[in-house]
Short mmCIF file of C-alpha atoms in Angstrom, two decimals:
data_model
loop_
_atom_site.label_atom_id
_atom_site.label_comp_id
_atom_site.label_asym_id
_atom_site.label_seq_id
_atom_site.Cartn_x
_atom_site.Cartn_y
_atom_site.Cartn_z
CA UNK U 25 0.26 0.17 -0.03
CA UNK U 26 1.49 3.47 -1.07
CA UNK U 27 1.73 6.08 1.39
CA UNK U 28 -1.20 8.14 -0.28
CA UNK U 29 -3.47 5.14 -0.08
CA UNK U 30 -2.72 4.77 3.60
CA UNK U 31 -3.54 8.45 4.27
CA UNK U 32 -6.64 8.16 2.28
CA UNK U 33 -7.62 5.04 4.08
CA UNK U 34 -6.96 6.93 7.37
CA UNK U 35 -9.13 9.83 6.38
CA UNK U 36 -11.84 7.48 5.66
CA UNK U 37 -11.47 6.01 8.96
CA UNK U 38 -11.76 9.38 10.87
CA UNK U 39 -14.91 10.38 8.80
CA UNK U 40 -16.44 7.00 9.81
CA UNK U 41 -15.48 7.54 13.56
CA UNK U 42 -17.10 11.19 13.50
CA UNK U 43 -19.15 11.71 16.35
CA UNK U 44 -18.47 8.47 18.30
CA UNK U 45 -17.08 10.27 21.04
CA UNK U 46 -13.47 10.20 20.31
CA UNK U 47 -11.45 12.27 22.34
CA UNK U 48 -8.13 14.14 21.17
CA UNK U 49 -4.74 12.59 22.17
CA UNK U 50 -1.23 13.20 21.54
CA UNK U 51 1.12 10.80 19.69
CA UNK U 52 4.55 10.74 20.61
CA UNK U 53 5.68 7.18 19.12
CA UNK U 54 4.81 5.54 15.75
CA UNK U 55 5.83 2.32 14.40
CA UNK U 56 5.57 1.57 10.71
CA UNK U 57 6.10 -1.13 8.16
CA UNK U 58 7.95 0.76 5.27
CA UNK U 59 8.75 -1.06 1.86
CA UNK U 60 11.69 0.15 -0.18
CA UNK U 61 14.25 -0.90 -2.48
CA UNK U 62 12.43 -4.09 -2.68
CA UNK U 63 12.17 -4.89 1.28
CA UNK U 64 10.29 -4.16 4.24
CA UNK U 65 11.61 -2.70 7.21
CA UNK U 66 9.98 -1.59 10.67
CA UNK U 67 10.68 2.09 11.44
CA UNK U 68 10.13 3.71 14.99
CA UNK U 69 9.79 7.22 15.23
CA UNK U 70 9.21 8.94 18.59
CA UNK U 71 9.93 12.17 20.57
CA UNK U 72 12.41 12.08 23.25
CA UNK U 73 12.55 15.12 25.65
CA UNK U 74 11.83 17.32 22.27
CA UNK U 75 14.06 15.51 19.94
CA UNK U 76 13.20 13.22 17.08
CA UNK U 77 14.64 9.82 17.36
CA UNK U 78 14.24 7.23 14.54
CA UNK U 79 15.25 3.50 14.59
CA UNK U 80 14.98 1.16 11.73
CA UNK U 81 15.48 -2.82 11.75
CA UNK U 82 17.35 -2.08 8.52
CA UNK U 83 20.31 -0.77 10.53
CA UNK U 84 22.00 2.54 11.30
CA UNK U 85 22.57 3.47 7.62
CA UNK U 86 18.75 2.73 6.51
CA UNK U 87 18.10 6.00 4.97
CA UNK U 88 15.43 4.96 2.24
CA UNK U 89 12.81 3.53 4.78
CA UNK U 90 13.46 6.37 7.19
CA UNK U 91 12.96 8.99 4.80
CA UNK U 92 9.62 7.22 3.67
CA UNK U 93 8.44 7.12 7.16
CA UNK U 94 9.14 10.84 7.96
CA UNK U 95 7.65 12.01 4.86
CA UNK U 96 4.29 10.21 5.58
CA UNK U 97 4.46 11.53 9.26
CA UNK U 98 5.05 15.08 8.01
CA UNK U 99 2.30 15.04 5.57
CA UNK U 100 4.31 14.41 2.46
CA UNK U 101 6.78 17.25 3.04
CA UNK U 102 10.56 16.02 2.70
CA UNK U 103 12.13 15.29 5.94
CA UNK U 104 15.11 17.61 6.37
CA UNK U 105 18.23 17.69 8.84
CA UNK U 106 20.08 14.92 10.21
CA UNK U 107 18.53 11.91 12.00
CA UNK U 108 19.67 9.98 15.01
CA UNK U 109 19.16 6.29 14.07
CA UNK U 110 19.30 3.70 16.88
CA UNK U 111 20.18 -0.11 16.42
CA UNK U 112 17.27 -2.33 17.18
CA UNK U 113 17.65 -5.35 19.52
CA UNK U 114 15.04 -7.64 18.01
CA UNK U 115 13.07 -8.15 21.18
CA UNK U 116 9.22 -7.44 21.61
CA UNK U 117 7.03 -8.13 24.89
CA UNK U 118 3.69 -7.96 22.86
CA UNK U 119 2.36 -8.11 19.26
CA UNK U 120 2.63 -4.85 17.64
CA UNK U 121 5.27 -3.31 19.83
CA UNK U 122 9.11 -3.12 19.34
CA UNK U 123 11.56 -1.96 21.96
CA UNK U 124 14.71 -0.44 20.98
CA UNK U 125 18.19 -0.11 22.80
CA UNK U 126 21.26 2.02 22.32
CA UNK U 127 23.64 -1.12 22.69
CA UNK U 128 26.72 -0.73 20.71
CA UNK U 129 27.25 -3.01 17.67
CA UNK U 130 30.02 -5.61 18.33
CA UNK U 131 33.34 -4.68 17.55
CA UNK U 132 34.71 -6.16 14.22
CA UNK U 133 37.08 -8.99 14.46
CA UNK U 134 40.77 -8.59 13.58
CA UNK U 135 40.48 -10.98 10.56
CA UNK U 136 43.90 -11.71 9.95
CA UNK U 137 44.80 -12.65 13.71
CA UNK U 138 41.71 -14.72 14.24
CA UNK U 139 42.53 -16.92 11.17
CA UNK U 140 46.10 -17.19 12.20
CA UNK U 141 44.83 -17.99 15.94
CA UNK U 142 42.39 -20.81 14.31
CA UNK U 143 45.23 -22.10 12.34
CA UNK U 144 47.60 -22.32 15.02
CA UNK U 145 45.06 -24.09 17.05
CA UNK U 146 44.64 -26.77 14.47
CA UNK U 147 48.17 -27.41 14.19
CA UNK U 148 48.70 -27.31 18.26
CA UNK U 149 45.99 -30.11 18.53
CA UNK U 150 47.39 -32.28 15.87
CA UNK U 151 50.79 -31.82 17.22
CA UNK U 152 49.97 -32.90 20.75
CA UNK U 153 47.31 -35.51 19.64
CA UNK U 154 43.50 -35.28 20.57
CA UNK U 155 44.25 -37.38 23.95
CA UNK U 156 46.57 -34.98 25.39
CA UNK U 157 45.07 -31.82 23.76
CA UNK U 158 42.55 -31.17 26.80
CA UNK U 159 45.25 -30.54 29.16
CA UNK U 160 47.89 -28.91 26.69
CA UNK U 161 49.16 -25.33 27.62
CA UNK U 162 49.80 -24.88 23.66
CA UNK U 163 46.12 -25.44 23.01
CA UNK U 164 44.77 -23.32 26.00
CA UNK U 165 46.89 -20.59 24.66
CA UNK U 166 45.70 -20.85 21.17
CA UNK U 167 42.12 -20.64 22.41
CA UNK U 168 42.79 -17.76 24.54
CA UNK U 169 44.22 -15.93 21.25
CA UNK U 170 40.83 -17.01 19.32
CA UNK U 171 38.85 -15.26 22.03
CA UNK U 172 41.10 -12.08 22.06
CA UNK U 173 40.84 -11.63 18.18
CA UNK U 174 37.06 -12.24 17.93
CA UNK U 175 34.57 -9.71 18.05
CA UNK U 176 33.57 -8.25 21.57
CA UNK U 177 31.17 -9.28 23.01
CA UNK U 178 32.20 -12.84 22.17
CA UNK U 179 29.83 -14.27 19.43
CA UNK U 180 27.70 -17.31 20.62
CA UNK U 181 28.96 -19.11 17.51
CA UNK U 182 32.74 -19.10 18.44
CA UNK U 183 31.86 -19.69 22.06
CA UNK U 184 29.63 -22.80 21.31
CA UNK U 185 32.40 -23.96 19.00
CA UNK U 186 35.16 -23.75 21.59
CA UNK U 187 32.46 -25.53 24.04
CA UNK U 188 32.26 -28.61 21.39
CA UNK U 189 35.70 -28.68 20.95
CA UNK U 190 36.77 -29.04 24.45
CA UNK U 191 33.89 -31.66 24.97
CA UNK U 192 35.25 -34.03 22.19
CA UNK U 193 38.76 -33.74 23.37
CA UNK U 194 37.60 -34.76 27.01
CA UNK U 195 36.15 -37.98 25.62
CA UNK U 196 38.69 -38.50 23.01
CA UNK U 197 36.25 -38.28 20.10
CA UNK U 198 38.93 -38.45 17.15
CA UNK U 199 36.27 -38.05 14.45
CA UNK U 200 34.28 -35.01 15.94
CA UNK U 201 37.64 -33.53 16.87
CA UNK U 202 38.68 -33.70 13.39
CA UNK U 203 35.15 -32.21 11.82
CA UNK U 204 35.40 -29.30 14.43
CA UNK U 205 38.88 -28.52 13.37
CA UNK U 206 37.87 -28.82 9.67
CA UNK U 207 35.30 -26.04 10.48
CA UNK U 208 37.85 -24.00 11.84
CA UNK U 209 40.45 -24.24 8.85
CA UNK U 210 37.47 -23.38 6.55
CA UNK U 211 36.61 -20.25 8.45
CA UNK U 212 40.30 -19.25 8.73
CA UNK U 213 40.63 -19.54 4.95
CA UNK U 214 37.41 -17.29 4.31
CA UNK U 215 38.53 -14.63 6.83
CA UNK U 216 41.93 -14.60 4.83
CA UNK U 217 40.16 -14.36 1.32
CA UNK U 218 36.61 -12.54 1.45
CA UNK U 219 36.14 -13.50 -1.97
CA UNK U 220 36.09 -17.13 -1.66
CA UNK U 221 32.28 -16.91 -2.17
CA UNK U 222 28.89 -17.20 -0.71
CA UNK U 223 29.57 -20.49 1.39
CA UNK U 224 32.51 -19.07 2.93
CA UNK U 225 30.63 -15.78 3.72
CA UNK U 226 27.91 -17.91 5.57
CA UNK U 227 30.34 -19.71 7.62
CA UNK U 228 31.95 -16.54 8.75
CA UNK U 229 28.47 -15.17 9.64
CA UNK U 230 27.56 -18.14 11.48
CA UNK U 231 30.85 -18.01 13.68
CA UNK U 232 31.17 -14.35 13.99
CA UNK U 233 27.60 -13.01 13.44
CA UNK U 234 26.87 -10.45 10.69
CA UNK U 235 29.14 -7.17 10.55
CA UNK U 236 29.28 -4.57 8.08
CA UNK U 237 32.33 -6.11 6.12
CA UNK U 238 30.54 -9.67 6.10
CA UNK U 239 26.68 -9.21 6.05
CA UNK U 240 24.26 -11.94 6.69
CA UNK U 241 20.96 -12.64 4.85
CA UNK U 242 17.72 -12.88 7.00
CA UNK U 243 14.25 -14.17 5.87
CA UNK U 244 11.61 -12.27 7.32
CA UNK U 245 8.61 -14.34 8.34
CA UNK U 246 5.10 -13.53 9.67
CA UNK U 247 2.02 -15.12 10.44
CA UNK U 248 3.72 -18.26 11.71
CA UNK U 249 2.84 -20.69 14.65
CA UNK U 250 5.57 -22.09 16.46
CA UNK U 251 5.64 -24.51 19.38
CA UNK U 252 8.60 -24.56 21.66
CA UNK U 253 9.30 -28.04 22.66
CA UNK U 254 12.48 -27.79 24.45
CA UNK U 255 14.93 -25.95 26.30
CA UNK U 256 18.83 -26.50 27.15
CA UNK U 257 21.86 -25.12 28.46
CA UNK U 258 24.81 -25.97 26.30
CA UNK U 259 28.66 -25.57 26.95
CA UNK U 260 30.46 -22.42 25.52
CA UNK U 261 33.54 -20.84 26.65
CA UNK U 262 32.20 -21.63 30.00
CA UNK U 263 30.11 -24.59 30.95
CA UNK U 264 26.27 -24.13 30.50
CA UNK U 265 27.03 -20.63 29.19
CA UNK U 266 24.37 -20.72 26.25
CA UNK U 267 20.65 -21.19 26.77
CA UNK U 268 18.75 -22.39 23.72
CA UNK U 269 15.00 -22.77 22.98
CA UNK U 270 14.04 -24.94 20.38
CA UNK U 271 10.76 -23.84 18.40
CA UNK U 272 8.89 -25.94 15.75
CA UNK U 273 7.17 -24.21 13.11
CA UNK U 274 3.77 -25.91 12.67
CA UNK U 275 3.69 -24.24 9.13
CA UNK U 276 6.80 -25.96 7.76
CA UNK U 277 7.96 -28.62 10.41
CA UNK U 278 11.24 -26.75 10.65
CA UNK U 279 12.99 -26.66 14.06
CA UNK U 280 14.17 -23.02 14.83
CA UNK U 281 16.38 -21.95 17.93
CA UNK U 282 16.34 -18.84 19.88
CA UNK U 283 19.59 -18.46 21.84
CA UNK U 284 21.15 -16.16 24.14
CA UNK U 285 24.27 -15.82 26.79
CA UNK U 286 22.98 -17.50 30.19
CA UNK U 287 21.32 -14.74 32.11
CA UNK U 288 21.02 -12.24 29.31
CA UNK U 289 17.70 -10.79 28.45
CA UNK U 290 18.00 -10.94 24.46
CA UNK U 291 15.13 -13.47 23.68
CA UNK U 292 11.27 -13.52 23.84
CA UNK U 293 9.40 -13.94 26.87
CA UNK U 294 7.24 -16.91 28.20
CA UNK U 295 7.71 -20.44 29.72
CA UNK U 296 8.46 -23.88 27.82
CA UNK U 297 6.27 -25.30 26.51
CA UNK U 298 4.32 -22.44 24.73
CA UNK U 299 2.70 -21.33 21.49
CA UNK U 300 4.57 -18.34 19.68
CA UNK U 301 2.20 -16.66 17.34
CA UNK U 302 4.84 -14.66 15.18
CA UNK U 303 3.53 -11.56 13.84
CA UNK U 304 7.21 -10.42 12.59
CA UNK U 305 10.44 -12.57 12.95
CA UNK U 306 13.77 -12.91 11.31
CA UNK U 307 15.31 -16.29 10.62
CA UNK U 308 19.18 -15.96 10.02
CA UNK U 309 21.27 -18.04 7.73
CA UNK U 310 23.51 -20.32 9.33
CA UNK U 311 24.06 -23.57 10.95
CA UNK U 312 21.42 -26.12 11.63
CA UNK U 313 19.04 -25.24 13.55
CA UNK U 314 18.63 -21.92 12.22
CA UNK U 315 18.44 -18.91 14.43
CA UNK U 316 15.13 -16.98 14.91
CA UNK U 317 14.79 -13.66 16.23
CA UNK U 318 11.06 -12.79 17.22
CA UNK U 319 10.33 -9.22 16.84
CA UNK U 320 6.46 -9.11 17.12
CA UNK U 321 4.87 -11.84 18.86
CA UNK U 322 2.02 -13.23 21.29
CA UNK U 323 2.56 -16.14 23.68
CA UNK U 324 0.16 -18.90 24.69
CA UNK U 325 1.49 -20.76 27.76
CA UNK U 326 -1.40 -23.38 27.83
CA UNK U 327 -1.57 -26.01 24.96
CA UNK U 328 -4.47 -28.33 24.30
CA UNK U 329 -4.86 -31.74 22.91
CA UNK U 330 -5.37 -30.10 19.37
CA UNK U 331 -2.09 -28.26 19.71
CA UNK U 332 -0.04 -31.52 20.51
CA UNK U 333 -1.64 -33.49 17.60
CA UNK U 334 -0.39 -30.73 15.29
CA UNK U 335 3.15 -31.22 16.76
CA UNK U 336 3.01 -35.03 15.99
CA UNK U 337 1.54 -34.44 12.64
CA UNK U 338 4.55 -32.78 11.52
CA UNK U 339 7.15 -34.76 13.65
CA UNK U 340 9.66 -36.86 11.88
CA UNK U 341 8.24 -40.51 11.41
CA UNK U 342 10.52 -41.95 8.79
CA UNK U 343 14.19 -42.36 10.45
CA UNK U 344 15.99 -43.00 7.16
CA UNK U 345 15.45 -39.36 5.92
CA UNK U 346 17.51 -37.93 8.93
CA UNK U 347 20.78 -39.25 7.67
CA UNK U 348 21.10 -37.46 4.42
CA UNK U 349 19.74 -33.97 6.17
CA UNK U 350 22.63 -34.42 8.76
CA UNK U 351 25.34 -35.16 6.40
CA UNK U 352 24.37 -31.97 4.54
CA UNK U 353 24.37 -29.82 7.86
CA UNK U 354 27.67 -31.45 8.76
CA UNK U 355 29.27 -30.49 5.28
CA UNK U 356 27.85 -27.04 5.24
CA UNK U 357 28.79 -26.08 8.73
CA UNK U 358 31.46 -28.62 10.20
CA UNK U 359 31.94 -28.26 13.89
CA UNK U 360 29.08 -25.86 14.47
CA UNK U 361 25.87 -27.58 13.11
CA UNK U 362 23.89 -29.51 15.54
CA UNK U 363 20.64 -30.54 14.07
CA UNK U 364 17.57 -30.85 16.11
CA UNK U 365 14.60 -32.64 15.37
CA UNK U 366 11.13 -33.95 16.86
CA UNK U 367 10.35 -37.60 15.96
CA UNK U 368 7.48 -39.71 16.46
CA UNK U 369 8.53 -43.46 16.72
CA UNK U 370 6.19 -46.22 16.18
CA UNK U 371 7.62 -48.36 18.90
CA UNK U 372 10.71 -48.79 21.08
CA UNK U 373 13.19 -51.45 21.56
CA UNK U 374 14.38 -51.62 25.18
CA UNK U 375 17.18 -53.99 25.65
CA UNK U 376 20.01 -53.49 26.10
CA UNK U 377 19.64 -49.88 25.74
CA UNK U 378 16.62 -47.69 24.45
CA UNK U 379 16.05 -47.45 20.66
CA UNK U 380 13.54 -45.47 18.93
CA UNK U 381 11.96 -47.34 15.81
CA UNK U 382 9.96 -45.93 13.16
CA UNK U 383 7.35 -47.62 11.14
CA UNK U 384 9.76 -49.58 8.97
CA UNK U 385 11.91 -50.75 11.88
CA UNK U 386 14.47 -48.30 11.21
CA UNK U 387 16.40 -47.51 14.45
CA UNK U 388 17.30 -44.23 16.11
CA UNK U 389 19.49 -45.10 19.19
CA UNK U 390 19.47 -42.79 22.50
CA UNK U 391 23.01 -41.59 22.96
CA UNK U 392 24.14 -42.39 26.39
CA UNK U 393 27.77 -40.97 26.14
CA UNK U 394 26.81 -37.42 25.42
CA UNK U 395 24.24 -36.83 28.23
CA UNK U 396 23.97 -39.96 30.38
CA UNK U 397 21.50 -38.59 32.63
CA UNK U 398 19.25 -37.21 29.82
CA UNK U 399 19.18 -41.00 28.20
CA UNK U 400 18.48 -42.43 31.53
CA UNK U 401 15.43 -40.19 32.11
CA UNK U 402 13.86 -41.03 28.63
CA UNK U 403 14.45 -44.91 29.41
CA UNK U 404 12.76 -44.22 32.77
CA UNK U 405 9.73 -42.51 30.92
CA UNK U 406 9.54 -45.16 28.21
CA UNK U 407 9.79 -48.21 30.47
CA UNK U 408 6.06 -49.10 30.26
CA UNK U 409 5.00 -47.13 27.21
CA UNK U 410 6.31 -45.62 24.13
CA UNK U 411 6.40 -42.00 23.97
CA UNK U 412 4.49 -39.83 21.46
CA UNK U 413 7.41 -37.81 20.31
CA UNK U 414 10.86 -37.03 21.55
CA UNK U 415 12.82 -34.04 20.89
CA UNK U 416 16.59 -33.87 20.71
CA UNK U 417 19.80 -32.99 19.15
CA UNK U 418 21.10 -35.37 16.57
CA UNK U 419 24.96 -36.78 16.97
CA UNK U 420 26.88 -39.50 15.32
CA UNK U 421 29.18 -42.10 16.44
CA UNK U 422 30.86 -44.97 14.40
CA UNK U 423 28.87 -44.02 11.35
CA UNK U 424 25.40 -43.92 12.96
CA UNK U 425 22.96 -41.44 14.18
CA UNK U 426 21.90 -41.13 17.73
CA UNK U 427 19.64 -38.66 19.54
CA UNK U 428 20.46 -36.67 22.76
CA UNK U 429 16.93 -36.21 24.23
CA UNK U 430 15.80 -32.93 25.49
CA UNK U 431 11.94 -33.59 25.76
CA UNK U 432 9.39 -36.07 25.46
CA UNK U 433 5.63 -36.25 25.36
CA UNK U 434 4.01 -39.30 27.11
CA UNK U 435 0.21 -40.30 25.96
CA UNK U 436 -2.42 -39.89 28.63
CA UNK U 437 -5.56 -40.75 26.59
CA UNK U 438 -6.27 -37.86 24.12
CA UNK U 439 -4.02 -35.44 26.27
CA UNK U 440 -0.04 -35.43 26.28
CA UNK U 441 2.18 -35.15 29.32
CA UNK U 442 5.31 -33.29 27.91
CA UNK U 443 8.39 -33.65 30.22
CA UNK U 444 11.50 -31.47 30.03
CA UNK U 445 14.51 -33.68 30.13
CA UNK U 446 17.12 -31.08 29.48
#
């Protein structure tokens, strides 16, 4: 809708309201969806102590959308003078509102220093061997250099990569360590040569976040229904440093993630499980599961039988299809991808260990090595009855896929008893 069409519609609305007892009011803040240059951004215009302040989801240099918003508010007159643009943190506490903050953008990484530190870490681990790497001073020093050369605050991608590397070295998982180091080598090569292509750019964004010199693509979505099925804390530079929330899109079946440093207030509000009606969100490119930022949303914390039926309808029922998706995720983002699935098993085998089976008797074993307590909890829940669905991270060992469970739904007649495991 053009600005003129919007203004004309507003005039008609005022005429229809004439004599309806409306009272005059003072508008000090306006939020607008503005389409320009082939994309739509949200522009917020407000008065603070008599000063005009404007923010745009397009970033601090977004002049096209801001100018269109100001022209509409000014009645068609061109906006004059300089405008103070604030970054948007991508949070909303209720539908139709966006809160803005003045947080500084992360400091850009020293690309060459970071690439050198990554390469040095790879060499250090190979030299001392995986078994000795966990207690190696040389490896610790290389990790410290990576953190020092990375953007500040430390991106969650790098923090999680370090946590995964340490975990794999602790259990002497040579294959996983090799894959994680392969990811480091690929990112180092991309940092040294920005012209290596779009795949290299995507890997850098997944590790470091989007910056001015390495932009990231986002997919804007609206009118989506998400169900949060699980939460867990995963290791980063420190133990349990990152909180993850896993949300299943009932429209596509894709699992998305919200994540934040532990204790930070940078994600949506509400308990788990919950339904999130997305008015506006942004899905970032990157390692599976892709990260979503909820900009406008409404939360329902009570889920009924029909809601859980919809979850089961889009859950994975063919386990043989998981392998190809897993391989592609590992190829695209080695050392950082952690595919997450919701599966609906047809039955379970319980001896000697719990194994989920689909309708064709294809197995999906439950991993006991990664999170033994999680596996034991699921085995106890499934002792006498098969779960309606299980949500968890996929891992591999000896060429086979395994599931690290984070939540499960048990049948109680038409109802479902959802248990958080992680």
